Coordinates of C-alpha atoms in Angstrom, one line a residue:
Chain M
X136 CA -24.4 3.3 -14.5
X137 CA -23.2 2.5 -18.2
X138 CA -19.8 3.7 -18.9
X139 CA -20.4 7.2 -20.8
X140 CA -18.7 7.4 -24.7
X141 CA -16.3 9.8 -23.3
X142 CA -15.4 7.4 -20.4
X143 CA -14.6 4.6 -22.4
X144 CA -12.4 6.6 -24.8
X145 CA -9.8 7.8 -22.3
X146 CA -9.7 4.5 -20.4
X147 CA -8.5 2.8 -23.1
X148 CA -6.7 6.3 -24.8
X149 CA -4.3 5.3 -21.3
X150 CA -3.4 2.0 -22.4
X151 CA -1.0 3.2 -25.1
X152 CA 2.7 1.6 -23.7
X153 CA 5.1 -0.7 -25.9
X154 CA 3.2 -3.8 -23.9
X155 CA 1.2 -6.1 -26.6
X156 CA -2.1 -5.8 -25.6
X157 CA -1.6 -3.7 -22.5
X158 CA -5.4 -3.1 -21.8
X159 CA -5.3 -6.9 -20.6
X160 CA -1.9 -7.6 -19.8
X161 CA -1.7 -5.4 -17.0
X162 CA -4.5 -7.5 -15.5
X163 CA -2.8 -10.6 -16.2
X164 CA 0.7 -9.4 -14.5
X165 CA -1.6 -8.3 -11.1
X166 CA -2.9 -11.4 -11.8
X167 CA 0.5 -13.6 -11.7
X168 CA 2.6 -11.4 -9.1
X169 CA -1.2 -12.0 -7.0
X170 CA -0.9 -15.5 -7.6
X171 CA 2.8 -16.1 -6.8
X172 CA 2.0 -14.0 -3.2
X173 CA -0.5 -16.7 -2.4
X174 CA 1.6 -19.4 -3.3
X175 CA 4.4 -18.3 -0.8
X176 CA 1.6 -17.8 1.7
X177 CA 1.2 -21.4 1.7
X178 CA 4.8 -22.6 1.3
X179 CA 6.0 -20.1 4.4
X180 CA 2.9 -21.8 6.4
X181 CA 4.2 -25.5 5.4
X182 CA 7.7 -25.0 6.5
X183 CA 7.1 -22.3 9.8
X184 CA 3.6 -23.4 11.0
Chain H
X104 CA 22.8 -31.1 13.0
X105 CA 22.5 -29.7 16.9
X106 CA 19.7 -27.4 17.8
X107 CA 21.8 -24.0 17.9
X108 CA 22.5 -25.5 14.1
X109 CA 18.7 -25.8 13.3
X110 CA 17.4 -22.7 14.7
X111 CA 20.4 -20.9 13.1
X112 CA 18.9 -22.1 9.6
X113 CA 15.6 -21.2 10.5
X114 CA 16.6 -18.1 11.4
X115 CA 18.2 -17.5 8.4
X116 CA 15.2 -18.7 6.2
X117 CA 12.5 -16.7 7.9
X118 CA 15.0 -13.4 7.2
X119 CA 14.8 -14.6 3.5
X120 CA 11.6 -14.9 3.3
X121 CA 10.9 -11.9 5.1
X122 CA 12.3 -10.1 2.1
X123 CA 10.8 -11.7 -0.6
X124 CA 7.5 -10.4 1.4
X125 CA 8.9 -7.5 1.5
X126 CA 9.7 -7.4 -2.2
X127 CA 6.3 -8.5 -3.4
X128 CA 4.9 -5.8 -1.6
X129 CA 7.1 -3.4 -3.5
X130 CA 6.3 -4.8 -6.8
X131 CA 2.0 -4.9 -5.9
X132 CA 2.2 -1.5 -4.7
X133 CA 4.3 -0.2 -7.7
X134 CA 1.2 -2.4 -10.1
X135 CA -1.6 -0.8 -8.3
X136 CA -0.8 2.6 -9.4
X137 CA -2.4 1.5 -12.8
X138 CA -6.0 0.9 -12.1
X139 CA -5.5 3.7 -9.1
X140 CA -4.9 6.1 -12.0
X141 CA -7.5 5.0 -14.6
X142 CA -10.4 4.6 -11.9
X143 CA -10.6 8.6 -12.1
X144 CA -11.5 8.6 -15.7
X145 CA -14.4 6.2 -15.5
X146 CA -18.1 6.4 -14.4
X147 CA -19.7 6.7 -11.9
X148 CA -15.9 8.8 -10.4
X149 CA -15.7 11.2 -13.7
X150 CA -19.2 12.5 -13.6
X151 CA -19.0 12.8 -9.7
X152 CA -15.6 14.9 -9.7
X153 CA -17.4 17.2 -12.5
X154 CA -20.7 17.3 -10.8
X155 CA -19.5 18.3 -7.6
X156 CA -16.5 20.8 -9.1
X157 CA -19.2 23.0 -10.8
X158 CA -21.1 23.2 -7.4
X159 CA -19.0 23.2 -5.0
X160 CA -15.3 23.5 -6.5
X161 CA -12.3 21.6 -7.9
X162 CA -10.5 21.0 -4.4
X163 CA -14.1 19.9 -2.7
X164 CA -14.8 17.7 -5.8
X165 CA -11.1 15.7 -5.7
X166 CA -11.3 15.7 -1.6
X167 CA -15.2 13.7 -2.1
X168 CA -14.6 11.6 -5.4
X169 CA -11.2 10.6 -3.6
X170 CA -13.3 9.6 -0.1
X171 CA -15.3 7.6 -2.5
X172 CA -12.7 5.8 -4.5
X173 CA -10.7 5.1 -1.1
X174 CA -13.8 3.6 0.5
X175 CA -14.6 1.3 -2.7
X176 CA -10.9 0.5 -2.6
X177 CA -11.1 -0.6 1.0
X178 CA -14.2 -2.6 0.8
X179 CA -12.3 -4.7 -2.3
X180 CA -9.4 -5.0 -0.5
X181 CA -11.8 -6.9 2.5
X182 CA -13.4 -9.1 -0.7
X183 CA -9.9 -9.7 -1.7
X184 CA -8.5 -10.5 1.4
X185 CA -11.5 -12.8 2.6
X186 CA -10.4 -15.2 -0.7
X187 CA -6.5 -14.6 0.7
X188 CA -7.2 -16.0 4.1
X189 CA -10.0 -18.4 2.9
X190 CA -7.5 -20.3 1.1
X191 CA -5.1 -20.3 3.9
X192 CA -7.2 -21.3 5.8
X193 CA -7.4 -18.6 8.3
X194 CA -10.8 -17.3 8.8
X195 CA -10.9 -18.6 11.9
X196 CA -7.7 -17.2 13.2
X197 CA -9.6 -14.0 11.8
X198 CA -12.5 -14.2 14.6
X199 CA -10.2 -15.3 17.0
X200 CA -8.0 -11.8 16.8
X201 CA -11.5 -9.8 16.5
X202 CA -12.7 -10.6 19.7
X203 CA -9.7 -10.1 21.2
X204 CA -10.1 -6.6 21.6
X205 CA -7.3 -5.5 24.5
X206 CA -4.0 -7.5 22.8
X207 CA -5.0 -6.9 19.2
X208 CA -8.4 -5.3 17.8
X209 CA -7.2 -2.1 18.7
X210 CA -4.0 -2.0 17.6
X211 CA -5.0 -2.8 14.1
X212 CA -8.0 -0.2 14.8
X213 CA -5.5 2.8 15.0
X214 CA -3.2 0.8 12.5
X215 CA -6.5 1.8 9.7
X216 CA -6.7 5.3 11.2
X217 CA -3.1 6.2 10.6
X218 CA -2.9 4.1 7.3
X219 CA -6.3 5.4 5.9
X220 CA -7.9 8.7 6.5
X221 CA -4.3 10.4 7.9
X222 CA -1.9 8.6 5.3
X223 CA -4.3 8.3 2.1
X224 CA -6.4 10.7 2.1
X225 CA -3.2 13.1 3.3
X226 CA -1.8 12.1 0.0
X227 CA -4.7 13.1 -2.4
X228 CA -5.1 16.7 0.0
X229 CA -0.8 17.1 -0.9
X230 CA -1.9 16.0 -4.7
X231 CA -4.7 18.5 -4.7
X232 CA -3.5 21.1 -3.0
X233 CA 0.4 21.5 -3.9
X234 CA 1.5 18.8 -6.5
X235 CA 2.1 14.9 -7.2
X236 CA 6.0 15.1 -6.8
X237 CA 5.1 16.7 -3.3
X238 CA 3.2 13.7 -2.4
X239 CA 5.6 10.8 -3.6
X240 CA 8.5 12.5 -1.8
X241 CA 6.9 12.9 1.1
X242 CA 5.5 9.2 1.1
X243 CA 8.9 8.2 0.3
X244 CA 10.4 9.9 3.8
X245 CA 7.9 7.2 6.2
X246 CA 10.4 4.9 6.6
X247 CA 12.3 7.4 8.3
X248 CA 9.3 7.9 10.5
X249 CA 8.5 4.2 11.1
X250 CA 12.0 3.0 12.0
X251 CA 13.0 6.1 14.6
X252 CA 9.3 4.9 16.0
X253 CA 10.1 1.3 16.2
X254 CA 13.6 2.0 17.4
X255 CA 12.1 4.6 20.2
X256 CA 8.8 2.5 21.3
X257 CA 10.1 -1.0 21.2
X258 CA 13.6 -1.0 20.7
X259 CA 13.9 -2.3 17.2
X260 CA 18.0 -2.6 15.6
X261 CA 18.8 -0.1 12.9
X262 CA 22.2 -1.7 11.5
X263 CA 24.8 0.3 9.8
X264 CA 23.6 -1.3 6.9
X265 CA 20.0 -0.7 7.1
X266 CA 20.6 2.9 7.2
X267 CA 23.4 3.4 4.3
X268 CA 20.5 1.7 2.6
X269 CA 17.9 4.0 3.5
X270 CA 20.1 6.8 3.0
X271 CA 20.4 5.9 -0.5
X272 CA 16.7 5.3 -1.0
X273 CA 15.7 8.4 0.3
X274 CA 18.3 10.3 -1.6
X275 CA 17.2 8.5 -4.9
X276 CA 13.3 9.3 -4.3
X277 CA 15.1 13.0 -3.7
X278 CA 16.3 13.0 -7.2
X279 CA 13.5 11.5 -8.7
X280 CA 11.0 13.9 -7.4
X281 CA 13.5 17.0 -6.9
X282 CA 12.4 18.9 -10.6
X283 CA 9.1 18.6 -9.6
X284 CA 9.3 19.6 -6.1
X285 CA 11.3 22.9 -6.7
X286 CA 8.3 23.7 -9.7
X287 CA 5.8 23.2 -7.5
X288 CA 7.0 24.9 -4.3
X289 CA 7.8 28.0 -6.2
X290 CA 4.8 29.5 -6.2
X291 CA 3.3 30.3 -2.6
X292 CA 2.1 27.0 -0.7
X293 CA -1.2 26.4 0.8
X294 CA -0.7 25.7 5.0
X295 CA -3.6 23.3 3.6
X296 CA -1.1 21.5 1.1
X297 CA 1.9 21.2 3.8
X298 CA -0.1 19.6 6.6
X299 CA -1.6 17.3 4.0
X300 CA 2.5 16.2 3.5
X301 CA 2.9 15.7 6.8
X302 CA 0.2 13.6 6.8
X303 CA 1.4 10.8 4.5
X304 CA 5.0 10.0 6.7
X305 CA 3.3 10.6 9.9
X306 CA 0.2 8.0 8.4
X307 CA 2.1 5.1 6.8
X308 CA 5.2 5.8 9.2
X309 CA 2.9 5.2 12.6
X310 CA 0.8 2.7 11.2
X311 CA 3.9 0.6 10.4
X312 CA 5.3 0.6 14.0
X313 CA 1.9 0.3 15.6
X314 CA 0.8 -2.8 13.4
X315 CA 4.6 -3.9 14.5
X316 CA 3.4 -3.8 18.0
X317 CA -0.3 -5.4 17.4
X318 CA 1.7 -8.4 15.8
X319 CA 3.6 -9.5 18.4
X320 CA 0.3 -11.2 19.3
X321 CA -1.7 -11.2 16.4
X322 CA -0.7 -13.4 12.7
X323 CA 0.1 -11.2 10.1
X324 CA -2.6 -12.5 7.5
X325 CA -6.0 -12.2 9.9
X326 CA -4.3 -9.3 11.5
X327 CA -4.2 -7.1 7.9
X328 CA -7.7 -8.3 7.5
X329 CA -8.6 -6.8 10.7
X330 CA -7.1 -3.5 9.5
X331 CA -9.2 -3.1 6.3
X332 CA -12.3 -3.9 7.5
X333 CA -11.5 -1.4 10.2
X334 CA -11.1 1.2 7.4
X335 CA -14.2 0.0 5.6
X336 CA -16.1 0.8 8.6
X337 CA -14.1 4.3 9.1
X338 CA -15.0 5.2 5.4
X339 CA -18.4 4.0 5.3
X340 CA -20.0 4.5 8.4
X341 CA -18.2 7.4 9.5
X342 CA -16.9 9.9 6.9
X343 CA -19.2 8.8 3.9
X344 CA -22.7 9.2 6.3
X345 CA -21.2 12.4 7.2
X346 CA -20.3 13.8 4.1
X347 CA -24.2 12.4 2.8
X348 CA -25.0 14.7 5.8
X349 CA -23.6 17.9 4.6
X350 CA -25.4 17.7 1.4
X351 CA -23.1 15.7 -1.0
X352 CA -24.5 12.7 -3.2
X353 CA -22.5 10.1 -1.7
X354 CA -25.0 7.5 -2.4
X355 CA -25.8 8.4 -5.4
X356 CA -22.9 8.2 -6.8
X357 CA -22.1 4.9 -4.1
X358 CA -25.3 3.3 -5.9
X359 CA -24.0 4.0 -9.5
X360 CA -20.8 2.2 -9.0
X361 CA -22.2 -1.2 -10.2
X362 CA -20.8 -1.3 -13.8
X363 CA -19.2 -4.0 -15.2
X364 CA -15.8 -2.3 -16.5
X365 CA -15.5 0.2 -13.0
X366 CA -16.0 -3.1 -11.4
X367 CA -13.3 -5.1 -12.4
X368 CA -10.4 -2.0 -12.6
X369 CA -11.6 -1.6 -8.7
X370 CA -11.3 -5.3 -8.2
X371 CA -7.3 -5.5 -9.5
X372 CA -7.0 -2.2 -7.4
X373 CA -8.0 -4.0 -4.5
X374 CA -5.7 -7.3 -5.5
X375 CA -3.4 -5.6 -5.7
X376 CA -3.4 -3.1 -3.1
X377 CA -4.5 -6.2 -0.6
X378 CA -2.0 -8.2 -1.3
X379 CA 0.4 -5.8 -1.3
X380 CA -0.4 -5.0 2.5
X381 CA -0.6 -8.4 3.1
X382 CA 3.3 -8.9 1.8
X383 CA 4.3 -6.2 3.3
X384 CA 2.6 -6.6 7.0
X385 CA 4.6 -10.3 7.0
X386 CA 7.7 -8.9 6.1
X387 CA 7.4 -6.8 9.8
X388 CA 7.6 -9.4 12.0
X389 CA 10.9 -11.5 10.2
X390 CA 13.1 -8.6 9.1
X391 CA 11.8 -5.7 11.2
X392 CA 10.0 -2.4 10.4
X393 CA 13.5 -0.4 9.8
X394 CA 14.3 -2.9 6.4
X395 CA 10.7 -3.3 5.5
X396 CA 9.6 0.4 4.8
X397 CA 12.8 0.7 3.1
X398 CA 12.6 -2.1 1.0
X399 CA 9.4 -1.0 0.2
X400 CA 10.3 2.6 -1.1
X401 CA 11.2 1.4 -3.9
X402 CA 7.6 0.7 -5.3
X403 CA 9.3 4.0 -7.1
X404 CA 10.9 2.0 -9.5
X405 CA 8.1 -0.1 -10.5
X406 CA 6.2 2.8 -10.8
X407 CA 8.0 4.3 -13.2
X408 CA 8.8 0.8 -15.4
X409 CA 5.0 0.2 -15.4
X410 CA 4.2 3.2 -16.4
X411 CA 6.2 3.1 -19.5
X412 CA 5.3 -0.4 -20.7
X413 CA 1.6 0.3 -20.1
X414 CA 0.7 3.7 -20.1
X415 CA 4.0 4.4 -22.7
X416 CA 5.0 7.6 -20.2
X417 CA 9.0 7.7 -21.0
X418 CA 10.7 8.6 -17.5
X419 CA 13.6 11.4 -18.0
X420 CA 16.8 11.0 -16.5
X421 CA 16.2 12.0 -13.4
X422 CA 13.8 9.0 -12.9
X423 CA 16.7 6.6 -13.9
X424 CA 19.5 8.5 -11.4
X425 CA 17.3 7.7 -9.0
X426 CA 15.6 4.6 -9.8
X427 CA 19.4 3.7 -9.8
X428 CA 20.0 4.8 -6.4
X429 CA 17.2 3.3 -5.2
X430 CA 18.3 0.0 -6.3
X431 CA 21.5 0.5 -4.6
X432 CA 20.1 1.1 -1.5
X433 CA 18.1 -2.4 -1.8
X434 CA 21.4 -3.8 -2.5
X435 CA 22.7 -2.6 0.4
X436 CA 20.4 -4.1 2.5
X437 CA 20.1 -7.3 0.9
X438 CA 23.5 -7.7 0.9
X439 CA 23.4 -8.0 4.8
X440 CA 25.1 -11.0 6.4
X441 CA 21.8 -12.0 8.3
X442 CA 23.2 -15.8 9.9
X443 CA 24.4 -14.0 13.2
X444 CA 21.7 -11.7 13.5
X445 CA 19.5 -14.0 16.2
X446 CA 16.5 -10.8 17.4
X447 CA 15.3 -7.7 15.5
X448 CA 14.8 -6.5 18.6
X449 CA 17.7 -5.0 21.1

């Protein structure tokens, strides 16, 4: 299914906050916080394991 | 250094570490109301909830395009959490705890039962049926249920500590959500909308202190796998057959899904809900269920910040009186001299 006109309009119509770019930042802070979980994984299983 | 010296240390770390897990999962689970919110407005969800609300009704259309968007969530939380433990190494661990069915597959069987269709899908009946601020303050009181459980089952400590802390959580989630409780409860409440409350504690509360049982056999990461692809089974070969069965266009609508844009907002939903459970299901185990869930409450406060820098929603006072409280409460815990505490456990 193709995203409808009406779809797309208020998906990005939400994005409307004081963060540059917030359609794709949002992504990019998952991304990080995502990232920096992961990385403790493996550190905690280095020291304890 | 002498060995009392060593494990003292270790102790110490692993209590650390236990609440940076902790706090990780608060900030996740505070992130993952973003793509939770905007995955209603897209296709194939948007047409489904209108579809179905001219036939059948508003509350039938939110109760089926919220069955949907919790199963889709689930199954990308499994995708998610198969890259997770694939980089850790763990897949194998993963078997291991499946077939061991007795010590661990069915703890983390009942853990998706009380975590998924009681706790979630008791959130979007309280949000459907009564009001939003209903749900959050109710969601906000499972700590209460998970520690009394994990005290009661398996003797678990509460400190003093742990419970000013709480105290101030709860009473900060209170403020936050107060205006909007006392609107909504004004008029006449559905039984329908209560029970749906009750639902969300009871869920999240239980499933906390059973998957605190299940791991004291099981490793947190392969364990929280377990869980979800528990749920993706209880969503899709359970509810979503049966709901097919009674004449809704599950698949339809299942089958429509595979759309670039939907595709990716359901993928961060799933990162971020996945790896929040993850966070949060290793935090258990080092500092106990009591200062987990109530670390955790405060996903509030993230909430609320995110909201504002993405979506620009301004929060009114009453969101920073509590947001404030809230962050005391955290303090209070933190702030716990953790060296001499040796068990979790009385």
């Amino acid at each position: 299914m193709v995203q409808s006109e009406v779809a797309l309009e208020t998906y990005y119509s939400y994005w409307a906050g004081p963060m540059p770019a917030a359609e794709i930042t949002w992504m990019v802070v998952i991304l990080i916080i995502s990232a920096f979980a992961l990385w403790q994984a493996r550190t905690f299983a280095r020291k304890f394991m | 250094m002498d060995l009392k010296a060593v494990l003292k240390n270790q102790n110490v770390l692993k209590k650390r570490s236990g609440y940076m897990w902790a706090m990780t999962a608060t900030i996740l689970w505070g992130l993952w109301y973003l793509p939770g919110s905007v995955l209603w407005v897209l296709d194939p969800f948007a047409t489904m909830y209108g579809d179905i609300a001219v036939e059948s009704g508003d509350v039938a259309a939110l109760l089926v395009t919220a069955v949907l968007i919790t199963a889709f969530n689930a199954l990308a939380v499994v995708v998610v959490l198969t890259i997770w433990n694939g980089s850790l190494g763990k897949l194998g661990e993963l078997k291991r705890t499946m077939r061991e069915i007795h010590p661990c597959t069915k703890w983390f069987f009942a853990a998706s039962i009380f975590g998924g269709p009681v706790a979630i899908l008791g959130s979007f009946i309280a949000m459907g049926f009564v009001g939003a601020a209903f749900a959050a303050v109710a969601a906000l009181l499972y700590p209460v249920v998970g520690t009394i459980l994990a005290n009661r089952w398996y003797g678990e400590k509460i400190t003093k500590r742990a419970l000013v802390g709480m105290f101030f959580m709860i009473c900060g989630g209170i403020v936050i959500f107060g205006a909007g409780i006392t609107g909504e409860l004004g008029a006449s409440v559905p039984l329908i909308g209560i029970i749906g409350g009750l639902m969300i504690p009871i869920g999240w509360g239980v499933e906390g202190a059973i998957a605190g049982k299940g791991l004291d056999v099981a490793e947190p990461d392969a364990a929280l796998h377990l869980r979800f692809i528990s749920e993706t089974a209880i969503w899709w070969v359970i509810v979503i057959p049966i709901l097919a069965l009674v004449g809704f266009p599950m698949y339809t609508y299942a089958l429509a899904f595979f759309d670039p844009l939907v595709m990716m907002v359901m993928f961060f939903a799933g990162l971020a809900f996945g790896y929040e459970y993850v966070c949060w299901y290793k935090s258990f185990p080092l500092i106990g269920i009591a200062r987990a869930q109530g670390i955790t409450i405060l996903y509030v406060v993230v909430v609320v910040v995110a909201l504002y820098l993405f979506f620009g929603s301004v929060p009114d006072s009453s969101l920073l009186i509590g947001g404030a409280l809230g962050i005391a409460g955290a303090a209070v815990m933190f702030s716990e001299d953790v060296t001499e505490e040796e068990s979790i456990r009385t």
